[in-house]
Amino acid sequence: MKFSVTVILKKDVLDPQGKVVENTLASMGLNSIKSIRQGKFFQIEVDEKDHTTAEKKVDEMCKKLLVNLIIEDYKISKI
Amino acid sequence: MKFSVTVILKKDVLDPQGKVVENTLASMGLNSIKSIRQGKFFQIEVDEKDHTTAEKKVDEMCKKLLVNLIIEDYKISKI
């Protein structure tokens, strides 16, 4: 069972990496950008047949390692 | 108009970062993982009302800066 996890900084947390991308794009002439935020993306394949159990496992992985819950939000979706 | 862009290494390209995450999770006892691949995620807000034009702009950003087309695949979706 395959899941995708997107991790992104919470709305009120400064995102310097995204800011740099935004400025670079603007300096390249692509200036119709309102905002860019950058985050992480994981494609996780779990060896589990039951959807609920599999998603619970992925959620555990996120909470234990992949996501810093203090400053980041995450979203799990099935692929 | 808001888009999300996910960038991930092509299937045949080695992903050492993902491998490290996989091994770390396994050593933490979470061992029902088949595979993990890590990529980048962007949340882009474009100042454009027409959907096609906006998506074209985001696609241009990807091709010019955000994605290395030789080793990476990307996917744009509207949020």
mmCIF file with all atom_site columns, C-alpha atoms in Angstrom:
data_model
loop_
_atom_site.group_PDB
_atom_site.id
_atom_site.type_symbol
_atom_site.label_atom_id
_atom_site.label_alt_id
_atom_site.label_comp_id
_atom_site.label_asym_id
_atom_site.label_entity_id
_atom_site.label_seq_id
_atom_site.pdbx_PDB_ins_code
_atom_site.Cartn_x
_atom_site.Cartn_y
_atom_site.Cartn_z
_atom_site.occupancy
_atom_site.B_iso_or_equiv
_atom_site.pdbx_formal_charge
_atom_site.auth_seq_id
_atom_site.auth_comp_id
_atom_site.auth_asym_id
_atom_site.auth_atom_id
_atom_site.pdbx_PDB_model_num
ATOM 1   C CA . MET A 1 1  ? 0.000  0.000  0.000   1.00 0.00 ? 1  MET A CA 1
ATOM 2   C CA . LYS A 1 2  ? 1.457  3.309  -1.096  1.00 0.00 ? 2  LYS A CA 1
ATOM 3   C CA . PHE A 1 3  ? 1.084  6.659  0.628   1.00 0.00 ? 3  PHE A CA 1
ATOM 4   C CA . SER A 1 4  ? 2.336  10.132 -0.013  1.00 0.00 ? 4  SER A CA 1
ATOM 5   C CA . VAL A 1 5  ? 3.194  12.427 2.858   1.00 0.00 ? 5  VAL A CA 1
ATOM 6   C CA . THR A 1 6  ? 3.662  16.155 2.438   1.00 0.00 ? 6  THR A CA 1
ATOM 7   C CA . VAL A 1 7  ? 5.293  18.126 5.217   1.00 0.00 ? 7  VAL A CA 1
ATOM 8   C CA . ILE A 1 8  ? 5.201  21.897 5.273   1.00 0.00 ? 8  ILE A CA 1
ATOM 9   C CA . LEU A 1 9  ? 6.123  24.606 7.755   1.00 0.00 ? 9  LEU A CA 1
ATOM 10  C CA . LYS A 1 10 ? 3.161  25.979 9.677   1.00 0.00 ? 10 LYS A CA 1
ATOM 11  C CA . LYS A 1 11 ? 1.639  29.171 8.334   1.00 0.00 ? 11 LYS A CA 1
ATOM 12  C CA . ASP A 1 12 ? 3.206  31.475 10.901  1.00 0.00 ? 12 ASP A CA 1
ATOM 13  C CA . VAL A 1 13 ? 6.687  29.981 10.724  1.00 0.00 ? 13 VAL A CA 1
ATOM 14  C CA . LEU A 1 14 ? 9.163  31.851 8.541   1.00 0.00 ? 14 LEU A CA 1
ATOM 15  C CA . ASP A 1 15 ? 10.274 29.898 5.474   1.00 0.00 ? 15 ASP A CA 1
ATOM 16  C CA . PRO A 1 16 ? 13.637 31.323 4.327   1.00 0.00 ? 16 PRO A CA 1
ATOM 17  C CA . GLN A 1 17 ? 14.137 28.530 1.788   1.00 0.00 ? 17 GLN A CA 1
ATOM 18  C CA . GLY A 1 18 ? 10.836 29.360 0.097   1.00 0.00 ? 18 GLY A CA 1
ATOM 19  C CA . LYS A 1 19 ? 11.704 33.061 0.203   1.00 0.00 ? 19 LYS A CA 1
ATOM 20  C CA . VAL A 1 20 ? 14.963 32.441 -1.645  1.00 0.00 ? 20 VAL A CA 1
ATOM 21  C CA . VAL A 1 21 ? 13.145 30.459 -4.335  1.00 0.00 ? 21 VAL A CA 1
ATOM 22  C CA . GLU A 1 22 ? 10.587 33.258 -4.629  1.00 0.00 ? 22 GLU A CA 1
ATOM 23  C CA . ASN A 1 23 ? 13.259 35.935 -5.007  1.00 0.00 ? 23 ASN A CA 1
ATOM 24  C CA . THR A 1 24 ? 15.202 33.871 -7.507  1.00 0.00 ? 24 THR A CA 1
ATOM 25  C CA . LEU A 1 25 ? 12.126 33.294 -9.650  1.00 0.00 ? 25 LEU A CA 1
ATOM 26  C CA . ALA A 1 26 ? 11.319 37.008 -9.509  1.00 0.00 ? 26 ALA A CA 1
ATOM 27  C CA . SER A 1 27 ? 14.846 37.902 -10.610 1.00 0.00 ? 27 SER A CA 1
ATOM 28  C CA . MET A 1 28 ? 14.427 35.483 -13.524 1.00 0.00 ? 28 MET A CA 1
ATOM 29  C CA . GLY A 1 29 ? 11.440 37.466 -14.722 1.00 0.00 ? 29 GLY A CA 1
ATOM 30  C CA . LEU A 1 30 ? 8.736  35.170 -13.364 1.00 0.00 ? 30 LEU A CA 1
ATOM 31  C CA . ASN A 1 31 ? 7.051  37.720 -11.203 1.00 0.00 ? 31 ASN A CA 1
ATOM 32  C CA . SER A 1 32 ? 3.420  36.746 -10.983 1.00 0.00 ? 32 SER A CA 1
ATOM 33  C CA . ILE A 1 33 ? 4.135  34.873 -7.761  1.00 0.00 ? 33 ILE A CA 1
ATOM 34  C CA . LYS A 1 34 ? 2.240  35.737 -4.631  1.00 0.00 ? 34 LYS A CA 1
ATOM 35  C CA . SER A 1 35 ? 4.040  33.320 -2.357  1.00 0.00 ? 35 SER A CA 1
ATOM 36  C CA . ILE A 1 36 ? 6.045  30.119 -2.338  1.00 0.00 ? 36 ILE A CA 1
ATOM 37  C CA . ARG A 1 37 ? 6.559  27.780 0.574   1.00 0.00 ? 37 ARG A CA 1
ATOM 38  C CA . GLN A 1 38 ? 8.832  24.803 0.388   1.00 0.00 ? 38 GLN A CA 1
ATOM 39  C CA . GLY A 1 39 ? 8.444  21.543 2.234   1.00 0.00 ? 39 GLY A CA 1
ATOM 40  C CA . LYS A 1 40 ? 9.266  17.869 2.132   1.00 0.00 ? 40 LYS A CA 1
ATOM 41  C CA . PHE A 1 41 ? 7.601  15.043 0.295   1.00 0.00 ? 41 PHE A CA 1
ATOM 42  C CA . PHE A 1 42 ? 7.745  11.325 1.051   1.00 0.00 ? 42 PHE A CA 1
ATOM 43  C CA . GLN A 1 43 ? 6.520  8.371  -0.955  1.00 0.00 ? 43 GLN A CA 1
ATOM 44  C CA . ILE A 1 44 ? 6.094  5.510  1.479   1.00 0.00 ? 44 ILE A CA 1
ATOM 45  C CA . GLU A 1 45 ? 5.256  1.940  0.557   1.00 0.00 ? 45 GLU A CA 1
ATOM 46  C CA . VAL A 1 46 ? 4.019  -0.094 3.498   1.00 0.00 ? 46 VAL A CA 1
ATOM 47  C CA . ASP A 1 47 ? 3.867  -3.878 3.634   1.00 0.00 ? 47 ASP A CA 1
ATOM 48  C CA . GLU A 1 48 ? 0.345  -3.998 5.008   1.00 0.00 ? 48 GLU A CA 1
ATOM 49  C CA . LYS A 1 49 ? -2.962 -4.982 3.451   1.00 0.00 ? 49 LYS A CA 1
ATOM 50  C CA . ASP A 1 50 ? -5.434 -3.225 5.691   1.00 0.00 ? 50 ASP A CA 1
ATOM 51  C CA . HIS A 1 51 ? -5.865 0.439  4.829   1.00 0.00 ? 51 HIS A CA 1
ATOM 52  C CA . THR A 1 52 ? -6.482 1.678  8.377   1.00 0.00 ? 52 THR A CA 1
ATOM 53  C CA . THR A 1 53 ? -3.510 -0.192 9.856   1.00 0.00 ? 53 THR A CA 1
ATOM 54  C CA . ALA A 1 54 ? -1.249 0.975  7.043   1.00 0.00 ? 54 ALA A CA 1
ATOM 55  C CA . GLU A 1 55 ? -2.265 4.588  7.470   1.00 0.00 ? 55 GLU A CA 1
ATOM 56  C CA . LYS A 1 56 ? -1.778 4.321  11.228  1.00 0.00 ? 56 LYS A CA 1
ATOM 57  C CA . LYS A 1 57 ? 1.766  3.049  10.654  1.00 0.00 ? 57 LYS A CA 1
ATOM 58  C CA . VAL A 1 58 ? 2.562  5.919  8.304   1.00 0.00 ? 58 VAL A CA 1
ATOM 59  C CA . ASP A 1 59 ? 1.128  8.351  10.840  1.00 0.00 ? 59 ASP A CA 1
ATOM 60  C CA . GLU A 1 60 ? 3.380  6.847  13.504  1.00 0.00 ? 60 GLU A CA 1
ATOM 61  C CA . MET A 1 61 ? 6.414  7.271  11.239  1.00 0.00 ? 61 MET A CA 1
ATOM 62  C CA . CYS A 1 62 ? 5.499  10.916 10.702  1.00 0.00 ? 62 CYS A CA 1
ATOM 63  C CA . LYS A 1 63 ? 5.091  11.623 14.386  1.00 0.00 ? 63 LYS A CA 1
ATOM 64  C CA . LYS A 1 64 ? 8.229  9.771  15.426  1.00 0.00 ? 64 LYS A CA 1
ATOM 65  C CA . LEU A 1 65 ? 10.692 10.847 12.767  1.00 0.00 ? 65 LEU A CA 1
ATOM 66  C CA . LEU A 1 66 ? 9.551  12.630 9.647   1.00 0.00 ? 66 LEU A CA 1
ATOM 67  C CA . VAL A 1 67 ? 7.717  15.630 11.042  1.00 0.00 ? 67 VAL A CA 1
ATOM 68  C CA . ASN A 1 68 ? 8.657  18.228 13.625  1.00 0.00 ? 68 ASN A CA 1
ATOM 69  C CA . LEU A 1 69 ? 5.188  18.763 15.048  1.00 0.00 ? 69 LEU A CA 1
ATOM 70  C CA . ILE A 1 70 ? 6.137  22.021 16.728  1.00 0.00 ? 70 ILE A CA 1
ATOM 71  C CA . ILE A 1 71 ? 6.784  23.884 13.500  1.00 0.00 ? 71 ILE A CA 1
ATOM 72  C CA . GLU A 1 72 ? 5.427  21.636 10.741  1.00 0.00 ? 72 GLU A CA 1
ATOM 73  C CA . ASP A 1 73 ? 2.078  20.393 9.458   1.00 0.00 ? 73 ASP A CA 1
ATOM 74  C CA . TYR A 1 74 ? 1.702  17.171 7.503   1.00 0.00 ? 74 TYR A CA 1
ATOM 75  C CA . LYS A 1 75 ? -0.809 15.439 5.311   1.00 0.00 ? 75 LYS A CA 1
ATOM 76  C CA . ILE A 1 76 ? -1.044 11.767 4.443   1.00 0.00 ? 76 ILE A CA 1
ATOM 77  C CA . SER A 1 77 ? -2.835 10.611 1.324   1.00 0.00 ? 77 SER A CA 1
ATOM 78  C CA . LYS A 1 78 ? -3.146 7.301  -0.432  1.00 0.00 ? 78 LYS A CA 1
ATOM 79  C CA . ILE A 1 79 ? -1.650 7.050  -3.908  1.00 0.00 ? 79 ILE A CA 1
ATOM 80  C CA . MET B 1 1  ? -4.630 30.607 -7.524  1.00 0.00 ? 1  MET B CA 1
ATOM 81  C CA . LYS B 1 2  ? -2.798 28.045 -5.459  1.00 0.00 ? 2  LYS B CA 1
ATOM 82  C CA . PHE B 1 3  ? -0.879 25.035 -6.705  1.00 0.00 ? 3  PHE B CA 1
ATOM 83  C CA . SER B 1 4  ? 1.108  22.282 -5.112  1.00 0.00 ? 4  SER B CA 1
ATOM 84  C CA . VAL B 1 5  ? 4.152  20.853 -6.826  1.00 0.00 ? 5  VAL B CA 1
ATOM 85  C CA . THR B 1 6  ? 5.764  17.586 -5.804  1.00 0.00 ? 6  THR B CA 1
ATOM 86  C CA . VAL B 1 7  ? 9.213  16.763 -7.092  1.00 0.00 ? 7  VAL B CA 1
ATOM 87  C CA . ILE B 1 8  ? 10.651 13.290 -6.735  1.00 0.00 ? 8  ILE B CA 1
ATOM 88  C CA . LEU B 1 9  ? 13.695 11.474 -8.072  1.00 0.00 ? 9  LEU B CA 1
ATOM 89  C CA . LYS B 1 10 ? 12.979 9.274  -11.077 1.00 0.00 ? 10 LYS B CA 1
ATOM 90  C CA . LYS B 1 11 ? 12.368 5.610  -10.351 1.00 0.00 ? 11 LYS B CA 1
ATOM 91  C CA . ASP B 1 12 ? 15.782 4.420  -11.448 1.00 0.00 ? 12 ASP B CA 1
ATOM 92  C CA . VAL B 1 13 ? 17.766 7.116  -9.680  1.00 0.00 ? 13 VAL B CA 1
ATOM 93  C CA . LEU B 1 14 ? 19.268 6.139  -6.317  1.00 0.00 ? 14 LEU B CA 1
ATOM 94  C CA . ASP B 1 15 ? 17.764 8.015  -3.377  1.00 0.00 ? 15 ASP B CA 1
ATOM 95  C CA . PRO B 1 16 ? 20.294 7.912  -0.516  1.00 0.00 ? 16 PRO B CA 1
ATOM 96  C CA . GLN B 1 17 ? 18.256 10.361 1.581   1.00 0.00 ? 17 GLN B CA 1
ATOM 97  C CA . GLY B 1 18 ? 15.207 8.114  1.401   1.00 0.00 ? 18 GLY B CA 1
ATOM 98  C CA . LYS B 1 19 ? 17.371 5.088  2.176   1.00 0.00 ? 19 LYS B CA 1
ATOM 99  C CA . VAL B 1 20 ? 18.663 6.710  5.369   1.00 0.00 ? 20 VAL B CA 1
ATOM 100 C CA . VAL B 1 21 ? 15.102 7.490  6.491   1.00 0.00 ? 21 VAL B CA 1
ATOM 101 C CA . GLU B 1 22 ? 14.115 3.899  5.729   1.00 0.00 ? 22 GLU B CA 1
ATOM 102 C CA . ASN B 1 23 ? 17.002 2.465  7.745   1.00 0.00 ? 23 ASN B CA 1
ATOM 103 C CA . THR B 1 24 ? 16.379 4.823  10.638  1.00 0.00 ? 24 THR B CA 1
ATOM 104 C CA . LEU B 1 25 ? 12.696 3.896  10.797  1.00 0.00 ? 25 LEU B CA 1
ATOM 105 C CA . ALA B 1 26 ? 13.621 0.200  10.689  1.00 0.00 ? 26 ALA B CA 1
ATOM 106 C CA . SER B 1 27 ? 16.080 0.660  13.541  1.00 0.00 ? 27 SER B CA 1
ATOM 107 C CA . MET B 1 28 ? 13.320 2.353  15.526  1.00 0.00 ? 28 MET B CA 1
ATOM 108 C CA . GLY B 1 29 ? 11.200 -0.763 15.224  1.00 0.00 ? 29 GLY B CA 1
ATOM 109 C CA . LEU B 1 30 ? 8.940  0.436  12.415  1.00 0.00 ? 30 LEU B CA 1
ATOM 110 C CA . ASN B 1 31 ? 9.789  -2.326 10.006  1.00 0.00 ? 31 ASN B CA 1
ATOM 111 C CA . SER B 1 32 ? 6.752  -2.835 7.821   1.00 0.00 ? 32 SER B CA 1
ATOM 112 C CA . ILE B 1 33 ? 8.210  -0.473 5.245   1.00 0.00 ? 33 ILE B CA 1
ATOM 113 C CA . LYS B 1 34 ? 8.738  -1.631 1.708   1.00 0.00 ? 34 LYS B CA 1
ATOM 114 C CA . SER B 1 35 ? 10.332 1.539  0.444   1.00 0.00 ? 35 SER B CA 1
ATOM 115 C CA . ILE B 1 36 ? 10.606 5.244  1.086   1.00 0.00 ? 36 ILE B CA 1
ATOM 116 C CA . ARG B 1 37 ? 11.578 7.917  -1.370  1.00 0.00 ? 37 ARG B CA 1
ATOM 117 C CA . GLN B 1 38 ? 12.032 11.512 -0.392  1.00 0.00 ? 38 GLN B CA 1
ATOM 118 C CA . GLY B 1 39 ? 11.389 14.529 -2.534  1.00 0.00 ? 39 GLY B CA 1
ATOM 119 C CA . LYS B 1 40 ? 10.523 18.205 -2.444  1.00 0.00 ? 40 LYS B CA 1
ATOM 120 C CA . PHE B 1 41 ? 7.199  19.912 -2.084  1.00 0.00 ? 41 PHE B CA 1
ATOM 121 C CA . PHE B 1 42 ? 6.233  23.441 -3.079  1.00 0.00 ? 42 PHE B CA 1
ATOM 122 C CA . GLN B 1 43 ? 3.113  25.424 -2.351  1.00 0.00 ? 43 GLN B CA 1
ATOM 123 C CA . ILE B 1 44 ? 2.905  28.149 -4.968  1.00 0.00 ? 44 ILE B CA 1
ATOM 124 C CA . GLU B 1 45 ? 0.399  30.969 -5.045  1.00 0.00 ? 45 GLU B CA 1
ATOM 125 C CA . VAL B 1 46 ? 0.181  32.689 -8.402  1.00 0.00 ? 46 VAL B CA 1
ATOM 126 C CA . ASP B 1 47 ? -1.344 36.078 -9.045  1.00 0.00 ? 47 ASP B CA 1
ATOM 127 C CA . GLU B 1 48 ? -3.351 34.967 -12.045 1.00 0.00 ? 48 GLU B CA 1
ATOM 128 C CA . LYS B 1 49 ? -7.059 34.394 -12.558 1.00 0.00 ? 49 LYS B CA 1
ATOM 129 C CA . ASP B 1 50 ? -7.080 32.083 -15.527 1.00 0.00 ? 50 ASP B CA 1
ATOM 130 C CA . HIS B 1 51 ? -6.422 28.470 -14.598 1.00 0.00 ? 51 HIS B CA 1
ATOM 131 C CA . THR B 1 52 ? -4.564 27.496 -17.792 1.00 0.00 ? 52 THR B CA 1
ATOM 132 C CA . THR B 1 53 ? -2.276 30.543 -17.705 1.00 0.00 ? 53 THR B CA 1
ATOM 133 C CA . ALA B 1 54 ? -1.565 30.036 -14.025 1.00 0.00 ? 54 ALA B CA 1
ATOM 134 C CA . GLU B 1 55 ? -0.692 26.389 -14.486 1.00 0.00 ? 55 GLU B CA 1
ATOM 135 C CA . LYS B 1 56 ? 1.511  27.250 -17.448 1.00 0.00 ? 56 LYS B CA 1
ATOM 136 C CA . LYS B 1 57 ? 3.412  29.748 -15.274 1.00 0.00 ? 57 LYS B CA 1
ATOM 137 C CA . VAL B 1 58 ? 3.927  27.160 -12.548 1.00 0.00 ? 58 VAL B CA 1
ATOM 138 C CA . ASP B 1 59 ? 5.109  24.673 -15.149 1.00 0.00 ? 59 ASP B CA 1
ATOM 139 C CA . GLU B 1 60 ? 7.610  27.232 -16.422 1.00 0.00 ? 60 GLU B CA 1
ATOM 140 C CA . MET B 1 61 ? 8.906  27.779 -12.860 1.00 0.00 ? 61 MET B CA 1
ATOM 141 C CA . CYS B 1 62 ? 9.371  24.031 -12.467 1.00 0.00 ? 62 CYS B CA 1
ATOM 142 C CA . LYS B 1 63 ? 11.245 23.651 -15.732 1.00 0.00 ? 63 LYS B CA 1
ATOM 143 C CA . LYS B 1 64 ? 13.445 26.701 -15.217 1.00 0.00 ? 64 LYS B CA 1
ATOM 144 C CA . LEU B 1 65 ? 14.363 26.377 -11.555 1.00 0.00 ? 65 LEU B CA 1
ATOM 145 C CA . LEU B 1 66 ? 12.576 23.953 -9.290  1.00 0.00 ? 66 LEU B CA 1
ATOM 146 C CA . VAL B 1 67 ? 13.081 20.658 -11.071 1.00 0.00 ? 67 VAL B CA 1
ATOM 147 C CA . ASN B 1 68 ? 16.152 18.947 -12.482 1.00 0.00 ? 68 ASN B CA 1
ATOM 148 C CA . LEU B 1 69 ? 14.460 17.262 -15.419 1.00 0.00 ? 69 LEU B CA 1
ATOM 149 C CA . ILE B 1 70 ? 17.322 14.842 -15.962 1.00 0.00 ? 70 ILE B CA 1
ATOM 150 C CA . ILE B 1 71 ? 16.862 13.028 -12.678 1.00 0.00 ? 71 ILE B CA 1
ATOM 151 C CA . GLU B 1 72 ? 13.548 14.245 -11.305 1.00 0.00 ? 72 GLU B CA 1
ATOM 152 C CA . ASP B 1 73 ? 9.846  13.911 -12.077 1.00 0.00 ? 73 ASP B CA 1
ATOM 153 C CA . TYR B 1 74 ? 7.279  16.485 -11.001 1.00 0.00 ? 74 TYR B CA 1
ATOM 154 C CA . LYS B 1 75 ? 3.555  16.819 -10.638 1.00 0.00 ? 75 LYS B CA 1
ATOM 155 C CA . ILE B 1 76 ? 1.475  19.977 -10.461 1.00 0.00 ? 76 ILE B CA 1
ATOM 156 C CA . SER B 1 77 ? -1.952 19.973 -8.869  1.00 0.00 ? 77 SER B CA 1
ATOM 157 C CA . LYS B 1 78 ? -4.403 22.681 -7.950  1.00 0.00 ? 78 LYS B CA 1
ATOM 158 C CA . ILE B 1 79 ? -5.171 23.113 -4.248  1.00 0.00 ? 79 ILE B CA 1
#
